[in-house]
mmCIF file of C-alpha atoms in Angstrom:
data_model
loop_
_atom_site.group_PDB
_atom_site.id
_atom_site.type_symbol
_atom_site.label_atom_id
_atom_site.label_comp_id
_atom_site.label_asym_id
_atom_site.label_seq_id
_atom_site.Cartn_x
_atom_site.Cartn_y
_atom_site.Cartn_z
ATOM 1 C CA UNK A 1 29.101 1.897 -0.083
ATOM 2 C CA UNK A 2 27.566 -1.590 -0.174
ATOM 3 C CA UNK A 3 24.625 -0.511 1.999
ATOM 4 C CA UNK A 4 23.642 2.327 -0.349
ATOM 5 C CA UNK A 5 24.014 0.055 -3.382
ATOM 6 C CA UNK A 6 21.761 -2.590 -1.784
ATOM 7 C CA UNK A 7 19.150 0.046 -0.846
ATOM 8 C CA UNK A 8 19.207 1.379 -4.408
ATOM 9 C CA UNK A 9 18.824 -2.104 -5.904
ATOM 10 C CA UNK A 10 15.843 -2.884 -3.662
ATOM 11 C CA UNK A 11 14.310 0.482 -4.608
ATOM 12 C CA UNK A 12 14.874 -0.199 -8.311
ATOM 13 C CA UNK A 13 13.208 -3.598 -8.020
ATOM 14 C CA UNK A 14 10.188 -2.098 -6.275
ATOM 15 C CA UNK A 15 9.958 0.770 -8.761
ATOM 16 C CA UNK A 16 9.444 -1.801 -11.538
ATOM 17 C CA UNK A 17 6.289 -3.191 -9.893
ATOM 18 C CA UNK A 18 3.987 -2.133 -12.761
ATOM 19 C CA UNK A 19 6.348 -2.786 -15.652
ATOM 20 C CA UNK A 20 7.804 -6.237 -14.964
ATOM 21 C CA UNK A 21 6.710 -9.682 -13.886
ATOM 22 C CA UNK A 22 6.120 -9.933 -10.132
ATOM 23 C CA UNK A 23 7.833 -13.316 -10.114
ATOM 24 C CA UNK A 24 11.008 -11.973 -11.749
ATOM 25 C CA UNK A 25 11.052 -9.005 -9.387
ATOM 26 C CA UNK A 26 10.582 -11.278 -6.371
ATOM 27 C CA UNK A 27 13.454 -13.469 -7.565
ATOM 28 C CA UNK A 28 15.703 -10.419 -7.869
ATOM 29 C CA UNK A 29 14.600 -9.244 -4.446
ATOM 30 C CA UNK A 30 15.448 -12.640 -2.927
ATOM 31 C CA UNK A 31 18.933 -12.431 -4.457
ATOM 32 C CA UNK A 32 19.411 -9.063 -2.763
ATOM 33 C CA UNK A 33 18.183 -10.443 0.567
ATOM 34 C CA UNK A 34 20.749 -13.245 0.442
ATOM 35 C CA UNK A 35 23.578 -10.717 0.400
ATOM 36 C CA UNK A 36 25.200 -10.316 3.833
ATOM 37 C CA UNK A 37 24.919 -6.514 3.733
ATOM 38 C CA UNK A 38 21.098 -6.789 3.650
ATOM 39 C CA UNK A 39 20.747 -9.680 6.077
ATOM 40 C CA UNK A 40 22.982 -7.909 8.613
ATOM 41 C CA UNK A 41 21.353 -4.482 8.445
ATOM 42 C CA UNK A 42 17.927 -4.105 10.048
ATOM 43 C CA UNK A 43 17.056 -0.962 8.059
ATOM 44 C CA UNK A 44 17.793 -2.783 4.786
ATOM 45 C CA UNK A 45 15.868 -5.790 6.059
ATOM 46 C CA UNK A 46 12.870 -3.507 6.648
ATOM 47 C CA UNK A 47 13.254 -2.110 3.126
ATOM 48 C CA UNK A 48 13.376 -5.676 1.759
ATOM 49 C CA UNK A 49 10.189 -6.749 3.589
ATOM 50 C CA UNK A 50 8.304 -3.620 2.475
ATOM 51 C CA UNK A 51 9.266 -4.293 -1.155
ATOM 52 C CA UNK A 52 8.349 -7.974 -0.787
ATOM 53 C CA UNK A 53 4.962 -7.103 0.717
ATOM 54 C CA UNK A 54 4.083 -4.753 -2.148
ATOM 55 C CA UNK A 55 5.336 -7.200 -4.801
ATOM 56 C CA UNK A 56 3.442 -10.152 -3.300
ATOM 57 C CA UNK A 57 0.096 -8.316 -3.261
ATOM 58 C CA UNK A 58 -0.676 -9.210 -6.881
ATOM 59 C CA UNK A 59 0.268 -12.898 -7.022
ATOM 60 C CA UNK A 60 -0.258 -14.047 -3.405
ATOM 61 C CA UNK A 61 -2.235 -12.156 -0.755
ATOM 62 C CA UNK A 62 -1.270 -14.628 1.989
ATOM 63 C CA UNK A 63 2.450 -14.134 1.248
ATOM 64 C CA UNK A 64 1.873 -10.366 1.241
ATOM 65 C CA UNK A 65 0.151 -10.655 4.609
ATOM 66 C CA UNK A 66 3.138 -12.542 6.031
ATOM 67 C CA UNK A 67 5.507 -9.912 4.650
ATOM 68 C CA UNK A 68 3.474 -7.041 6.152
ATOM 69 C CA UNK A 69 3.563 -8.857 9.512
ATOM 70 C CA UNK A 70 7.365 -8.900 9.217
ATOM 71 C CA UNK A 71 7.319 -5.173 8.451
ATOM 72 C CA UNK A 72 5.295 -4.526 11.626
ATOM 73 C CA UNK A 73 7.735 -6.532 13.728
ATOM 74 C CA UNK A 74 10.909 -4.960 12.304
ATOM 75 C CA UNK A 75 9.456 -1.439 12.309
ATOM 76 C CA UNK A 76 8.552 -1.888 15.973
ATOM 77 C CA UNK A 77 12.115 -2.967 16.801
ATOM 78 C CA UNK A 78 13.545 0.015 14.913
ATOM 79 C CA UNK A 79 11.043 2.491 16.334
ATOM 80 C CA UNK A 80 9.843 3.314 12.811
ATOM 81 C CA UNK A 81 6.275 4.175 13.787
ATOM 82 C CA UNK A 82 5.312 5.333 10.276
ATOM 83 C CA UNK A 83 6.113 1.916 8.769
ATOM 84 C CA UNK A 84 4.491 0.078 11.646
ATOM 85 C CA UNK A 85 1.329 2.095 11.029
ATOM 86 C CA UNK A 86 1.399 1.645 7.240
ATOM 87 C CA UNK A 87 1.917 -2.103 7.568
ATOM 88 C CA UNK A 88 -0.887 -2.357 10.109
ATOM 89 C CA UNK A 89 -3.174 -0.514 7.694
ATOM 90 C CA UNK A 90 -2.264 -2.902 4.877
ATOM 91 C CA UNK A 91 -3.056 -5.810 7.199
ATOM 92 C CA UNK A 92 -6.394 -4.127 7.895
ATOM 93 C CA UNK A 93 -7.184 -4.101 4.171
ATOM 94 C CA UNK A 94 -6.473 -7.857 4.154
ATOM 95 C CA UNK A 95 -8.935 -8.288 7.022
ATOM 96 C CA UNK A 96 -11.567 -6.813 4.719
ATOM 97 C CA UNK A 97 -10.571 -8.623 1.553
ATOM 98 C CA UNK A 98 -9.473 -12.035 2.866
ATOM 99 C CA UNK A 99 -11.163 -12.523 6.231
ATOM 100 C CA UNK A 100 -14.309 -10.431 5.664
ATOM 101 C CA UNK A 101 -13.762 -8.944 9.137
ATOM 102 C CA UNK A 102 -15.105 -5.460 8.642
ATOM 103 C CA UNK A 103 -14.944 -4.484 12.339
ATOM 104 C CA UNK A 104 -11.272 -5.476 12.709
ATOM 105 C CA UNK A 105 -10.428 -3.969 9.342
ATOM 106 C CA UNK A 106 -12.158 -0.703 10.168
ATOM 107 C CA UNK A 107 -10.189 -0.402 13.418
ATOM 108 C CA UNK A 108 -6.819 -1.116 11.814
ATOM 109 C CA UNK A 109 -7.270 0.958 8.671
ATOM 110 C CA UNK A 110 -8.908 3.752 10.644
ATOM 111 C CA UNK A 111 -5.952 3.900 13.041
ATOM 112 C CA UNK A 112 -3.483 3.825 10.150
ATOM 113 C CA UNK A 113 -5.329 6.709 8.496
ATOM 114 C CA UNK A 114 -5.362 8.705 11.754
ATOM 115 C CA UNK A 115 -1.620 8.045 12.105
ATOM 116 C CA UNK A 116 -1.057 9.169 8.518
ATOM 117 C CA UNK A 117 -2.860 12.448 9.258
ATOM 118 C CA UNK A 118 -1.007 12.931 12.557
ATOM 119 C CA UNK A 119 2.342 12.302 10.836
ATOM 120 C CA UNK A 120 1.395 14.378 7.783
ATOM 121 C CA UNK A 121 2.167 11.272 5.698
ATOM 122 C CA UNK A 122 0.344 12.331 2.546
ATOM 123 C CA UNK A 123 1.268 9.288 0.450
ATOM 124 C CA UNK A 124 -0.144 6.979 3.135
ATOM 125 C CA UNK A 125 -3.278 9.120 3.259
ATOM 126 C CA UNK A 126 -3.749 8.756 -0.498
ATOM 127 C CA UNK A 127 -3.174 4.996 -0.392
ATOM 128 C CA UNK A 128 -5.525 4.301 2.533
ATOM 129 C CA UNK A 129 -8.260 6.660 1.363
ATOM 130 C CA UNK A 130 -8.204 5.120 -2.131
ATOM 131 C CA UNK A 131 -8.293 1.590 -0.766
ATOM 132 C CA UNK A 132 -11.150 2.399 1.591
ATOM 133 C CA UNK A 133 -12.930 3.754 -1.499
ATOM 134 C CA UNK A 134 -12.281 0.458 -3.309
ATOM 135 C CA UNK A 135 -13.676 -1.518 -0.376
ATOM 136 C CA UNK A 136 -16.718 0.766 -0.142
ATOM 137 C CA UNK A 137 -17.415 0.076 -3.828
ATOM 138 C CA UNK A 138 -17.177 -3.663 -3.172
ATOM 139 C CA UNK A 139 -19.741 -3.172 -0.398
ATOM 140 C CA UNK A 140 -21.925 -1.139 -2.808
ATOM 141 C CA UNK A 141 -21.591 1.954 -0.597
ATOM 142 C CA UNK A 142 -20.884 4.187 -3.547
ATOM 143 C CA UNK A 143 -21.476 7.612 -1.971
ATOM 144 C CA UNK A 144 -19.027 6.791 0.843
ATOM 145 C CA UNK A 145 -16.574 5.508 -1.770
ATOM 146 C CA UNK A 146 -16.817 8.760 -3.753
ATOM 147 C CA UNK A 147 -16.068 10.727 -0.566
ATOM 148 C CA UNK A 148 -12.942 8.659 0.102
ATOM 149 C CA UNK A 149 -11.766 8.963 -3.500
ATOM 150 C CA UNK A 150 -12.210 12.733 -3.342
ATOM 151 C CA UNK A 151 -10.246 12.886 -0.075
ATOM 152 C CA UNK A 152 -7.496 10.798 -1.689
ATOM 153 C CA UNK A 153 -7.318 13.220 -4.621
ATOM 154 C CA UNK A 154 -7.128 16.167 -2.224
ATOM 155 C CA UNK A 155 -4.268 14.504 -0.320
ATOM 156 C CA UNK A 156 -2.510 13.709 -3.601
ATOM 157 C CA UNK A 157 -2.779 17.352 -4.700
ATOM 158 C CA UNK A 158 -1.208 18.486 -1.412
ATOM 159 C CA UNK A 159 1.753 16.122 -1.839
ATOM 160 C CA UNK A 160 4.245 17.730 -4.218
ATOM 161 C CA UNK A 161 6.124 14.385 -4.563
ATOM 162 C CA UNK A 162 3.003 12.323 -5.269
ATOM 163 C CA UNK A 163 2.935 10.615 -8.655
ATOM 164 C CA UNK A 164 -0.233 10.978 -10.700
ATOM 165 C CA UNK A 165 -2.933 9.180 -8.638
ATOM 166 C CA UNK A 166 -4.118 6.933 -11.471
ATOM 167 C CA UNK A 167 -5.433 4.250 -9.103
ATOM 168 C CA UNK A 168 -7.675 6.808 -7.396
ATOM 169 C CA UNK A 169 -9.109 8.056 -10.694
ATOM 170 C CA UNK A 170 -9.693 4.509 -11.953
ATOM 171 C CA UNK A 171 -11.399 3.499 -8.709
ATOM 172 C CA UNK A 172 -13.610 6.565 -8.794
ATOM 173 C CA UNK A 173 -14.505 5.934 -12.453
ATOM 174 C CA UNK A 174 -15.332 2.281 -11.696
ATOM 175 C CA UNK A 175 -17.557 3.429 -8.841
ATOM 176 C CA UNK A 176 -19.334 5.935 -11.065
ATOM 177 C CA UNK A 177 -20.050 3.195 -13.620
ATOM 178 C CA UNK A 178 -21.403 0.955 -10.853
ATOM 179 C CA UNK A 179 -23.605 3.829 -9.700
ATOM 180 C CA UNK A 180 -25.104 4.026 -13.191
ATOM 181 C CA UNK A 181 -23.224 7.200 -14.125
ATOM 182 C CA UNK A 182 -21.030 6.068 -17.036
ATOM 183 C CA UNK A 183 -20.948 9.503 -18.692
ATOM 184 C CA UNK A 184 -19.508 10.988 -15.484
ATOM 185 C CA UNK A 185 -16.912 8.198 -15.461
ATOM 186 C CA UNK A 186 -15.910 8.916 -19.067
ATOM 187 C CA UNK A 187 -15.594 12.643 -18.307
ATOM 188 C CA UNK A 188 -13.399 11.856 -15.306
ATOM 189 C CA UNK A 189 -11.141 9.557 -17.304
ATOM 190 C CA UNK A 190 -10.915 12.102 -20.137
#
């Protein structure tokens, strides 16, 4: 089944996000996208753009933004509301980080988080709550950040398929150090 093989290859590429070079992974992803089975299947195309968006976030935020915009468009066409909402939330994070548009970002990320709760999408809840915590730390709103990190950890504990939420713990520890509580951060990391 060429479709299942292509989906598995795209998933394998994305699963290597923290263990391989983003550039090599993006090159492999592009090779998959050139295959007719991917280009002719909208569900696989959505999977490709999601993987591309995640992989581009480290080397090129503008390219990641373009990819998330593609995810929104394709998800809308397919009626995949959960991916439309996730992509919109990612674009909201970019409004904070790139455009410094806190009002627009708050609306988009807030709506994505509400959608994640309404859809019981625990992994999206963890991701958005952790990233709001990161942004709150950047804004030096540490108490609010700690609340979001704690909510992310609660969501992660409820999700039986959730991998260990390392990013949440690291963000919370960073925030504790910035708050002048390094011993609390060390205890958390331990």
